[in-house]
Coordinates of C-alpha atoms in Angstrom, one line a residue:
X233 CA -14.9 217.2 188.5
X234 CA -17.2 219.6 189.9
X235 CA -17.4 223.6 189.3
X236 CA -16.3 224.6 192.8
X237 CA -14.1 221.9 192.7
X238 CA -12.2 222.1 189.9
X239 CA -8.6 221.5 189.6
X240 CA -5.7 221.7 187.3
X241 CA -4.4 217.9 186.3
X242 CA -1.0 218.9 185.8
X243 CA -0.6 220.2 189.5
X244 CA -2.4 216.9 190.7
X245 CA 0.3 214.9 188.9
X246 CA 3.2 216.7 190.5
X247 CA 2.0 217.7 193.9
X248 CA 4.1 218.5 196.6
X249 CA 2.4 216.9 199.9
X250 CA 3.9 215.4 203.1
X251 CA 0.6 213.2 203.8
X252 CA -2.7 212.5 201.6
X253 CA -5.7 211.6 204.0
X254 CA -8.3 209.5 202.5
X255 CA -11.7 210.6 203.7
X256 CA -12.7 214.2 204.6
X257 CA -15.2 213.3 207.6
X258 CA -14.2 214.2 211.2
X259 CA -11.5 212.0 211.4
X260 CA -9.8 212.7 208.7
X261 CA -10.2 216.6 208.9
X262 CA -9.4 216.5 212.5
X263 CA -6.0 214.6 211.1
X264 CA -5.1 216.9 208.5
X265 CA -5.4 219.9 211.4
X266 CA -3.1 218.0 213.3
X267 CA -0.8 217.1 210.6
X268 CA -0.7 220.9 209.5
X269 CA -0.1 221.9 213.2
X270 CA 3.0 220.2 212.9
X271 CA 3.9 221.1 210.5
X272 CA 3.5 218.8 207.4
X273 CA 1.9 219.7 203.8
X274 CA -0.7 217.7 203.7
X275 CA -4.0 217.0 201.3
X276 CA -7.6 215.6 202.0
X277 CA -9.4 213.9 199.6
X278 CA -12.9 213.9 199.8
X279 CA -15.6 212.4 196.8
X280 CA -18.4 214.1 198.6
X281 CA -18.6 217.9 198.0
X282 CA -20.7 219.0 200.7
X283 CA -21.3 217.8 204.2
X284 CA -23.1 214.7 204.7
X285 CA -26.4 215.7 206.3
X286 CA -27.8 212.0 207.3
X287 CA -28.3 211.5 210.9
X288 CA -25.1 210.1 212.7
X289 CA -23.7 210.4 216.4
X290 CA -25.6 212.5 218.3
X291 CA -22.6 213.9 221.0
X292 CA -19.3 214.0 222.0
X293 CA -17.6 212.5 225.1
X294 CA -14.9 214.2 227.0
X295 CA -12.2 213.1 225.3
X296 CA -13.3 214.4 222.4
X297 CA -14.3 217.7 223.4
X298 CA -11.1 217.8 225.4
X299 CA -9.2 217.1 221.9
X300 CA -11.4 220.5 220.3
X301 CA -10.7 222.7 223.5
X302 CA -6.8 221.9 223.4
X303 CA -7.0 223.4 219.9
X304 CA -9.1 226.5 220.8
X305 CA -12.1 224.7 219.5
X306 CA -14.4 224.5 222.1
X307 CA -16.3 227.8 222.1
X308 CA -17.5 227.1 218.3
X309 CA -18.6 223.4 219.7
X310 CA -20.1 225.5 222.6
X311 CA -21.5 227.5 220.7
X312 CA -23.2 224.7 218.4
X313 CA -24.4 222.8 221.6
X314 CA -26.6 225.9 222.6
X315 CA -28.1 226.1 219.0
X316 CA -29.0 222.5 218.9
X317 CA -30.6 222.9 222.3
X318 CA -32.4 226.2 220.8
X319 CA -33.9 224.1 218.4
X320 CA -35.3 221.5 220.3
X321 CA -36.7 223.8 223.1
X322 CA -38.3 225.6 219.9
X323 CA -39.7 222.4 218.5
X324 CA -41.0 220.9 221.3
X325 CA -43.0 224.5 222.5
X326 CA -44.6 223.8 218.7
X327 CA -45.5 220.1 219.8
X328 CA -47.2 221.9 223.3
X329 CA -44.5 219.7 225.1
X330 CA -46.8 216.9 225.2
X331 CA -44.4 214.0 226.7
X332 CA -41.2 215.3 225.5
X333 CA -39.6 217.1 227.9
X334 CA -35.8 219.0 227.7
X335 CA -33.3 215.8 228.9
X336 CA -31.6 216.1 232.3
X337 CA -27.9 216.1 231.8
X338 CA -26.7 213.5 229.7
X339 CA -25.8 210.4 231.1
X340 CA -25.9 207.6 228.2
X341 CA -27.6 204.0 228.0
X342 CA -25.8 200.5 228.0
X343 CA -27.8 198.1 226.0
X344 CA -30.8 200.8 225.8
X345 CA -31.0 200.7 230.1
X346 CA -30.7 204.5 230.5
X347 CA -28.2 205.8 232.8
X348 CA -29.5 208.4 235.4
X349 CA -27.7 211.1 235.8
X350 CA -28.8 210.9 239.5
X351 CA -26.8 208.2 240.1
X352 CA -23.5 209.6 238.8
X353 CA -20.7 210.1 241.4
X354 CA -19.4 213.6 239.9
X355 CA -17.0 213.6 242.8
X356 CA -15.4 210.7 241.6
X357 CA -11.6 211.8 241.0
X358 CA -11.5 210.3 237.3
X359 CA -14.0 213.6 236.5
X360 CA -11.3 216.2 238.0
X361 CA -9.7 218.2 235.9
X362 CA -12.1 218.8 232.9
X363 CA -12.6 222.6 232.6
X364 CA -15.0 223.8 230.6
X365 CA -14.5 220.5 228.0
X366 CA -16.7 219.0 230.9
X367 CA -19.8 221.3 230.2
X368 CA -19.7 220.4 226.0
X369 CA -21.0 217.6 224.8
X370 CA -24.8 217.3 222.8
X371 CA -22.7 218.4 219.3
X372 CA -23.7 216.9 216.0
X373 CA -21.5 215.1 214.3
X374 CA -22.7 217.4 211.5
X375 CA -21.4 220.6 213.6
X376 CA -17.9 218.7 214.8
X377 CA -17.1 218.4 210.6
X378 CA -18.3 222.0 210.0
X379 CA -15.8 223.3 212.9
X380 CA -12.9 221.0 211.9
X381 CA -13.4 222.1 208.2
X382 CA -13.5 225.4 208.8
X383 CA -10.1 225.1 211.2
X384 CA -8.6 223.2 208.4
X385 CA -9.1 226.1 205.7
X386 CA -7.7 228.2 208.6
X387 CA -4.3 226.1 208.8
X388 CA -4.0 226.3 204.6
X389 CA -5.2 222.8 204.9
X390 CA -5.6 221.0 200.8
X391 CA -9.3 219.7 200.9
X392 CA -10.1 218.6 197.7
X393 CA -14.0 217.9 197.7
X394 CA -15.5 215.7 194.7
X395 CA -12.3 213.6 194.5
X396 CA -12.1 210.5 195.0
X397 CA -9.1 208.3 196.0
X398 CA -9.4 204.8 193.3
X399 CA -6.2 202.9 194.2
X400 CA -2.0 203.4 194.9
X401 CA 1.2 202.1 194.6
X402 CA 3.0 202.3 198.0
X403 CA 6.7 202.0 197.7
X404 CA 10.0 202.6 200.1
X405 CA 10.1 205.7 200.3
X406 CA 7.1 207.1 198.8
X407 CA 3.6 206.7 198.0
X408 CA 1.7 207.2 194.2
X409 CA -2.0 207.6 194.7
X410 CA -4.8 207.5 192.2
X411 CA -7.7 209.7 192.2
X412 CA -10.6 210.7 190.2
X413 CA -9.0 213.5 189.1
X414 CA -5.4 212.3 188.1
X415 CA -2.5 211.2 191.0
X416 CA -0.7 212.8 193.5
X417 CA 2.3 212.0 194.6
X418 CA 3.0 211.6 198.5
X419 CA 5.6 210.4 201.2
X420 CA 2.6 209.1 203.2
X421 CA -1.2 208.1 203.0
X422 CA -3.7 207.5 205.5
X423 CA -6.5 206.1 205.3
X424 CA -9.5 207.8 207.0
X425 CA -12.1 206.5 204.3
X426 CA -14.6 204.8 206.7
X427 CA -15.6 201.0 207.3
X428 CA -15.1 199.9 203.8
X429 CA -12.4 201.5 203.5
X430 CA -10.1 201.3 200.0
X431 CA -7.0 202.2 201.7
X432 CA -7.6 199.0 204.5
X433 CA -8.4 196.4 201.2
X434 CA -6.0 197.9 198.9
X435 CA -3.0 197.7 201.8
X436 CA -3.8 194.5 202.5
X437 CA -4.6 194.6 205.9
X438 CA -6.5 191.6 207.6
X439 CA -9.6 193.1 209.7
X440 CA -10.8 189.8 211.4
X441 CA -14.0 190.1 214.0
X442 CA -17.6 189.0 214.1
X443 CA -20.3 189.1 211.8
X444 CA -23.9 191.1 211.9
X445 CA -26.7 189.6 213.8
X446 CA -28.4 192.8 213.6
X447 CA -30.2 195.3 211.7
X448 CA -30.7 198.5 212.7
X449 CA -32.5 201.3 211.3
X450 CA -32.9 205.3 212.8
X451 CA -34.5 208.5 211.5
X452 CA -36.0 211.5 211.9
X453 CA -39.3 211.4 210.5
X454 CA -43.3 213.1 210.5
X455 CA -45.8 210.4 212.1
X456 CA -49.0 210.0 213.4
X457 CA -49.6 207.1 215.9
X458 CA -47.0 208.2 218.5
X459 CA -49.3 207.8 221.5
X460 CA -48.9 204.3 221.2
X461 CA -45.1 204.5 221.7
X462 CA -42.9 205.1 224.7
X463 CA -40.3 207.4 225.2
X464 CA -36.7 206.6 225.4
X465 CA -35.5 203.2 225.3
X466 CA -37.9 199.8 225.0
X467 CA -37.3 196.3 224.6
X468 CA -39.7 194.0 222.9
X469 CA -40.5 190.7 222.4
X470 CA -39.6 191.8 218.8
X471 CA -36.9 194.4 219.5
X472 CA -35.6 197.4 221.1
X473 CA -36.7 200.8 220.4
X474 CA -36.2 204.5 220.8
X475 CA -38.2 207.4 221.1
X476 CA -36.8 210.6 221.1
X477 CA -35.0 213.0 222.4
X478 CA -35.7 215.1 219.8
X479 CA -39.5 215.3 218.3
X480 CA -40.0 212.4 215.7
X481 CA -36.7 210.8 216.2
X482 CA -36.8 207.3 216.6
X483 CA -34.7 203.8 216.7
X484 CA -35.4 200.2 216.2
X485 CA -33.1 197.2 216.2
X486 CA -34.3 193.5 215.0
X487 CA -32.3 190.4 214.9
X488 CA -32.9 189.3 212.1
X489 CA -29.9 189.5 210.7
X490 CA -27.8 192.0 208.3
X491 CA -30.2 194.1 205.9
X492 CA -29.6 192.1 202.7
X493 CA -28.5 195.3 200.7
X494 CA -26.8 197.9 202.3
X495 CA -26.6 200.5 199.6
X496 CA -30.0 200.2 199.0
X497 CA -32.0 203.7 199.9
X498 CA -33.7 203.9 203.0
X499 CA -37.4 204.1 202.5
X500 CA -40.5 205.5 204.5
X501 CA -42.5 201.7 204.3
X502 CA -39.0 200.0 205.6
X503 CA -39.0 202.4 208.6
X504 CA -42.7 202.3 209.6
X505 CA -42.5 198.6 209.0
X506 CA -39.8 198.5 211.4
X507 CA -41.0 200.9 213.9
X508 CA -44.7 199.1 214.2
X509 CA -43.1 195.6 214.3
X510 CA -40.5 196.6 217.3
X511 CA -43.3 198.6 219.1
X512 CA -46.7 196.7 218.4
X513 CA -48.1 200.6 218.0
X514 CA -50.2 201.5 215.4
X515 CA -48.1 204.3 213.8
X516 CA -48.1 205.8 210.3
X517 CA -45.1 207.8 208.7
X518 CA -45.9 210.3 206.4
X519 CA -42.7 212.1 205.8
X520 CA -38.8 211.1 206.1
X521 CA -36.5 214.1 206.9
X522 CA -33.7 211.5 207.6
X523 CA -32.8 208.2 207.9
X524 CA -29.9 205.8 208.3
X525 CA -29.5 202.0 208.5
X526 CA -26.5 200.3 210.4
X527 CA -25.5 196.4 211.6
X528 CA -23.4 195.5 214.5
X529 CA -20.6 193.8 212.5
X530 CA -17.6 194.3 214.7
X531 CA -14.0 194.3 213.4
X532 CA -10.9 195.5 214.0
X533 CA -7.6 196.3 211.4
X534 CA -4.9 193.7 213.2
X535 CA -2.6 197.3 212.9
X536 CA -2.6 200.8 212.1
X537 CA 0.3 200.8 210.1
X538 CA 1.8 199.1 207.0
X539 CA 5.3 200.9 206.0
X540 CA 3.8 204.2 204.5
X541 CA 0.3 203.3 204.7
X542 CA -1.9 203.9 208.1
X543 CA -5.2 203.6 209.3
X544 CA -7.4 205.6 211.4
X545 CA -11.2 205.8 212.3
X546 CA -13.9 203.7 210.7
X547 CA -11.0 202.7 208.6
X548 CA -9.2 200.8 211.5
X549 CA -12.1 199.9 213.1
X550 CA -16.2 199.1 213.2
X551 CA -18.8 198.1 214.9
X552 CA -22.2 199.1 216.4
X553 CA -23.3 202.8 217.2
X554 CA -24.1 201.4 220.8
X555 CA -22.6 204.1 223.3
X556 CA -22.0 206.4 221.0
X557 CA -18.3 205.7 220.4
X558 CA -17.3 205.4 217.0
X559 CA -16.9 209.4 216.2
X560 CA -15.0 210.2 219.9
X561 CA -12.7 207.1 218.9
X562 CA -11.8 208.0 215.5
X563 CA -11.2 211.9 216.8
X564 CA -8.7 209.8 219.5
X565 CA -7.0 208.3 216.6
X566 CA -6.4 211.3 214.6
X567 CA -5.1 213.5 217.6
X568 CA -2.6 210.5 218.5
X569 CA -1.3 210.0 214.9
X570 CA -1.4 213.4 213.9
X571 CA 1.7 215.2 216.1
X572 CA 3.9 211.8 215.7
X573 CA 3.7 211.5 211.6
X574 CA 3.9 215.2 211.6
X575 CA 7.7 214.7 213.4
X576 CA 8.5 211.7 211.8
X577 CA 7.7 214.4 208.2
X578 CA 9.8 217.1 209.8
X579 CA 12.7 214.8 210.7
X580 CA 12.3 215.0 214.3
X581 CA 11.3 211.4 215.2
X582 CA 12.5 208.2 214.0
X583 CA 9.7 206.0 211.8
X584 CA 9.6 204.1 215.4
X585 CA 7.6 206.3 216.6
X586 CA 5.0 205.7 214.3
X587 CA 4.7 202.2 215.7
X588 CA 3.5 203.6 219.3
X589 CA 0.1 204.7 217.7
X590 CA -1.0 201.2 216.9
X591 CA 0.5 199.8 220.3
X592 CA -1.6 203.3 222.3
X593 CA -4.8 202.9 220.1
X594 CA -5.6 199.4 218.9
X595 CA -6.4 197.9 223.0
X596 CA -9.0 201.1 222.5
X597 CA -10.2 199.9 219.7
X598 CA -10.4 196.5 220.7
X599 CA -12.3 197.2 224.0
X600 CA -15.1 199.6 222.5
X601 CA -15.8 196.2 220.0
X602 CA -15.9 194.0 223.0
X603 CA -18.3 196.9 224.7
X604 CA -20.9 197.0 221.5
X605 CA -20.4 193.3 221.8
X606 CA -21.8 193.3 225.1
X607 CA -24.2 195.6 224.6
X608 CA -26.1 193.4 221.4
X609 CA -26.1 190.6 224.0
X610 CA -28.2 192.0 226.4
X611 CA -30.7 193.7 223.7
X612 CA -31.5 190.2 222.3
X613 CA -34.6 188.8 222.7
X614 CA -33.9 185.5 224.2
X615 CA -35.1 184.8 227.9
X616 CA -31.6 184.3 228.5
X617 CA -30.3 187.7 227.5
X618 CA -33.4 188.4 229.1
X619 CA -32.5 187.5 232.3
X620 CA -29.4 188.7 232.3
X621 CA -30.4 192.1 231.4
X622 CA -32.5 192.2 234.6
X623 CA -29.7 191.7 236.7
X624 CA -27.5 194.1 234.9
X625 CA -30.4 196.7 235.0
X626 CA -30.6 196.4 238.9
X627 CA -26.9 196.8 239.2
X628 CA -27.1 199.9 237.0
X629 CA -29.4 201.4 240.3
X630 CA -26.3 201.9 241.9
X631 CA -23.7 204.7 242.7
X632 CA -21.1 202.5 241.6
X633 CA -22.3 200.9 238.5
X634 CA -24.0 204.3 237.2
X635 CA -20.4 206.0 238.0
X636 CA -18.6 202.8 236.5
X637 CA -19.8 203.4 233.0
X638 CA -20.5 206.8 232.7
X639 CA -16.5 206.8 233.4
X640 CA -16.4 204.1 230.0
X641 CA -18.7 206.1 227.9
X642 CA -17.1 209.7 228.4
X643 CA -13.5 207.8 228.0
X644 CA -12.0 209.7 231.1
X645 CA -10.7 206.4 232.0
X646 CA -8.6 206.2 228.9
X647 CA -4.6 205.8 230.2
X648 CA -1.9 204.5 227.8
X649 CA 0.9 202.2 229.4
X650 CA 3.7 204.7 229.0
X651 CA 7.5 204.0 230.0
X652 CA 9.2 206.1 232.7
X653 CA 9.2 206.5 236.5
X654 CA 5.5 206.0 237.6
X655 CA 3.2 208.4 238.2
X656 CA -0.4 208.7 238.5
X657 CA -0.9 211.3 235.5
X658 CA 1.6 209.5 233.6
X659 CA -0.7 208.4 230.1
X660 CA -3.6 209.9 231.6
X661 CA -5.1 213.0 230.1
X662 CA -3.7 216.3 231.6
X663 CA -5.8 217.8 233.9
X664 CA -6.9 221.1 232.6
X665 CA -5.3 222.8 235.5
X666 CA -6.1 227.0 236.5
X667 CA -2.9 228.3 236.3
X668 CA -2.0 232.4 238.6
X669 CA -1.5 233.9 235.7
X670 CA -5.3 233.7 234.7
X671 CA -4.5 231.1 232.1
X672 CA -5.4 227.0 231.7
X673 CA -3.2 224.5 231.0
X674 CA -5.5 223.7 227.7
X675 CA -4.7 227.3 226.8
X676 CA -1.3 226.6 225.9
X677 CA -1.9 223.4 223.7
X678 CA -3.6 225.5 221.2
X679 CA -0.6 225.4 218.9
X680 CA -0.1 221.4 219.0
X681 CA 3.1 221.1 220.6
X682 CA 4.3 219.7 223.6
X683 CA 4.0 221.4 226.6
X684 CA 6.4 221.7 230.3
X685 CA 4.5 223.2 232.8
X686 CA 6.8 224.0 235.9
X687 CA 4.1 224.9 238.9
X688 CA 7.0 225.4 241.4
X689 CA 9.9 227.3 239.6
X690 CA 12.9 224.6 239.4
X691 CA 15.4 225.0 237.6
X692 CA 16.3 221.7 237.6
X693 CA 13.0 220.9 235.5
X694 CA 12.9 223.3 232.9
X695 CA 17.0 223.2 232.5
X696 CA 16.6 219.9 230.3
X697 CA 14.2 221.1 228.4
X698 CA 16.4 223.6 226.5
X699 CA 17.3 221.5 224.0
X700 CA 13.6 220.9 222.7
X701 CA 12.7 225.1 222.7
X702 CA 11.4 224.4 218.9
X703 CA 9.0 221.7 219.8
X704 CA 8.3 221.7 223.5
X705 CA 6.9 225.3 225.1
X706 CA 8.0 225.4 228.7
X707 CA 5.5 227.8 230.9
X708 CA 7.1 228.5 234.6
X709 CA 3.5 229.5 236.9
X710 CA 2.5 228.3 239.6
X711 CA -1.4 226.8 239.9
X712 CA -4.2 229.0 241.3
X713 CA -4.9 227.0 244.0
X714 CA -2.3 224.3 246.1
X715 CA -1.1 221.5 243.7
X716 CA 0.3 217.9 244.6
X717 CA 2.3 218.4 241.6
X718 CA 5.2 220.0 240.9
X719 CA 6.0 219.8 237.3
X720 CA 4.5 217.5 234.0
X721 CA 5.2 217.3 230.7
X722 CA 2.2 216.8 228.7
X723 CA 2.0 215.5 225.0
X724 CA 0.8 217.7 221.9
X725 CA -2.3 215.4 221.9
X726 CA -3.1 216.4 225.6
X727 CA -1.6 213.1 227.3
X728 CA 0.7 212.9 230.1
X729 CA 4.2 211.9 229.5
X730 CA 6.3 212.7 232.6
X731 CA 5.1 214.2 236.1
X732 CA 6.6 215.0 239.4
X733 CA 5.2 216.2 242.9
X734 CA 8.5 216.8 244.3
X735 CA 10.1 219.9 243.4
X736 CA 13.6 219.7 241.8
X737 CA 13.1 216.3 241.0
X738 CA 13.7 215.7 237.1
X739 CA 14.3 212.2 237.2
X740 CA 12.9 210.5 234.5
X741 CA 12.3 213.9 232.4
X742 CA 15.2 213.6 229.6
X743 CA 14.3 210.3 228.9
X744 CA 10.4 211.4 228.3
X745 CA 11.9 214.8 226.5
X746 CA 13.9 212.2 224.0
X747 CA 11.2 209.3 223.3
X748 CA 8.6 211.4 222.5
X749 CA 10.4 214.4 221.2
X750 CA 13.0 212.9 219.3
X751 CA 16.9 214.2 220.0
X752 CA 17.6 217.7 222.1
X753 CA 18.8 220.1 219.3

């Protein structure tokens, strides 16, 4: 145990804890907010006692900054966005600009084609409804843990950093976990303990999918030789490649296969190696201020859930960085799990409602593997991926194709197949609607519950809700400006459960109030 970390054996043999999260990244932070929202008692567990500074995802999508904006969040994201930009506006005046210029607004790459932001149809109704989560989204996956774990000391959240989960015993009704530092005690445990996670092997779940053809290796780094490369992305006869955004910050990806030791340090000769091999340019590294190294293996948990033992994140799921999706769909996971074992904790919800996370999450998580999937096909160097690439690079020229997967990367396509009367915002994110009172809808998720906005003053919709005053806030105001609907009920997690456009028309409501809300009091 460490100095700032230490803790007294005795209470980590008889703890008192609803849920013990596994992993103190993101996802399991972002988890353990949600979970204490709820109102659960709830510990992370975390070997690492300090924030993990090697480079990782580079933004957020929509969903994701929707997720930190629905919990008051976003101005600290906001606020990390303009500081990041700061710095490299700073940098590159030191460089005299040279090549590097500030980026337009970000649209993404598929396969390394870059997406131009030119292109994008921003009228396109999928982007309605965003509010200021739309403006946020260049955030470090460095800064989203920093925020989270400082919301989470907010809540009275238990992080424990410098311990280390080592095994458990999961039983009926209860489950006995292990750690570095004796064992807890717990009524559930969660495994949010990345791609090799402990919790996965040790629960037995199978995690079938397809093997690395791949490695890849990124860093931020001092070199000389850079003339000689080409900013943004490049395929090779050897590779692909990345230069930039940011001054010395660079990518390369060679099939050739998995690195044939993972654990094994990342070292300046490996990444100029790499970097002249992929480019063909004479460049010379002199200094490493970061570096990573990463495969495209692609697999997915068959569940999320096995009695008391769940899965979220890298835990659940893995698979190439490609898009930029591993981070926004592990956040996904945690704000969908988080509200529903909080219930199920409290009482409020049957254990079946546990069993709608896997169903709502795991087609997600199978279709980002089959997008990274896609993606490795066309970056390989064969004349038929070759080919093929061509013709997907001419499509991306278009309106349509540009607006087609700028919708897939920012996830504002995301819907879940949700029962009930059908609607068009039913499982779709709620539109972050400007409410006459001066307020948005996101304003009043902040506290995690469910929401019942009635825009047009109907009795008849806010009547059935009286039963649910201790888990559902019901706001009667109207919208700003003219709305097509009437009334929705929206999900602590920010998803749509019920909507109307027809004033005094409830039907449907009750049964949305009762399957996600568990029985009227």
């Amino acid at each position: 145990m460490t100095v700032e970390n230490t803790l007294e054996l005795e209470h980590l043999e008889h703890p008192d804890h609803d849920v013990v999260v596994a992993g103190g990244g993101p996802v399991g932070l972002m988890l353990a907010c949600e979970l204490r929202l709820g109102g659960a008692r709830v510990a992370v567990l975390e070997r690492r006692t300090d924030i993990d500074p090697t480079l990782k995802a580079g933004g957020i999508n929509q969903t994701t900054a929707e997720a930190l904006y629905r919990r008051g969040l976003l101005p600290r994201a906001a606020e990390a966005q303009e500081r990041r930009l700061a710095e490299y506006r700073e940098a590159l005046a030191a460089l005299g600009g040279g090549r590097l210029t500030v980026p337009p607004k970000f649209a993404g790459h598929f396969a390394g084609i870059p997406l131009s932001a030119e292109l994008l149809d921003a009228a396109d109704p999928a982007f309605d409804g965003a509010g200021p989560a739309g403006e946020v989204g260049a955030v470090l996956q460095q800064d989203v843990e920093r925020i989270l774990g400082e919301r989470a000391e907010e809540l009275g959240v238990d992080v424990r950093r410098g311990v280390e989960l080592t095994g458990f015993d999961a039983g009926a009704d209860a489950v006995e976990a292990y750690t570095s530092a004796g064992r807890l005690r717990t009524g559930w445990l969660v495994g949010c303990d990345g791609g090799r996670s402990l919790v996965r092997k040790h629960a037995g779940f199978a995690f079938p999918g397809t093997d690395p053809e791949i490695t890849g290796r990124q860093a931020v780094a001092e070199m000389t030789g850079t003339e000689g490369l080409r900013y943004g992305w490049n395929r090779t006869e050897h590779g692909t490649y990345a230069f930039g955004p940011m001054p010395g910050r660079f990518l390369t990806v060679e099939f050739d296969g998995p690195p044939a030791d993972r654990e094994a340090p990342v070292t300046r000769e490996e990444l100029e190696e790499s970097l002249r091999r992929v480019s063909g340019a004479d460049v010379r590294i002199q200094a490493v201020h970061s570096a990573t190294r990463f495969t495209d293996n692609a697999r997915q948990a068959d569940r999320y859930r096995a009695g008391r033992v769940l899965l979220a994140g890298d835990a659940a799921h893995v698979h190439s960085p490609f898009g930029g999706q591993g981070l926004n769909l592990g956040i996904g996971d945690a704000m969908n799990l988080g509200w529903k074992l909080a219930a199920v904790v409290r009482g409020e919800a049957p254990d079946a409602l546990l069993d709608t996370y896997t169903a709502e999450r795991h087609p997600l998580g199978a279709w980002v593997l089959r997008w990274t999937r896609a993606q490795i096909a066309l970056m390989r160097t064969d004349p038929h991926a070759g080919a093929l690439r061509e013709i997907v690079a001419e499509l991306m020229e278009t309106v349509t194709a540009t607006t087609f997967l700028v919708k897939k990367i920012s996830g504002v396509w995301h819907r879940y197949d949700l029962p009930g009367p059908g609607h068009p915002l039913t499982g779709r994110s709620a539109p972050d609607l400007a409410l006459a009172d001066g307020t948005r809808l996101a304003d009043h998720l902040h506290g995690g519950r469910g929401l019942l906005l009635d825009l047009a003053g109907d009795a008849a919709v806010t009547d059935p809700a009286r039963g649910y005053a201790a888990r559902v806030d019901t706001r009667t105001v109207p919208a700003a400006s003219p709305e097509e609907t009437a009334a929705l009920l929206v999900r602590p997690d920010g998803v749509v459960a019920w909507a109307t456009d027809e004033p005094a028309d409830a039907k449907g409501l009750e049964e949305a109030l009762s399957t996600w809300f568990g029985a009227a009091a």
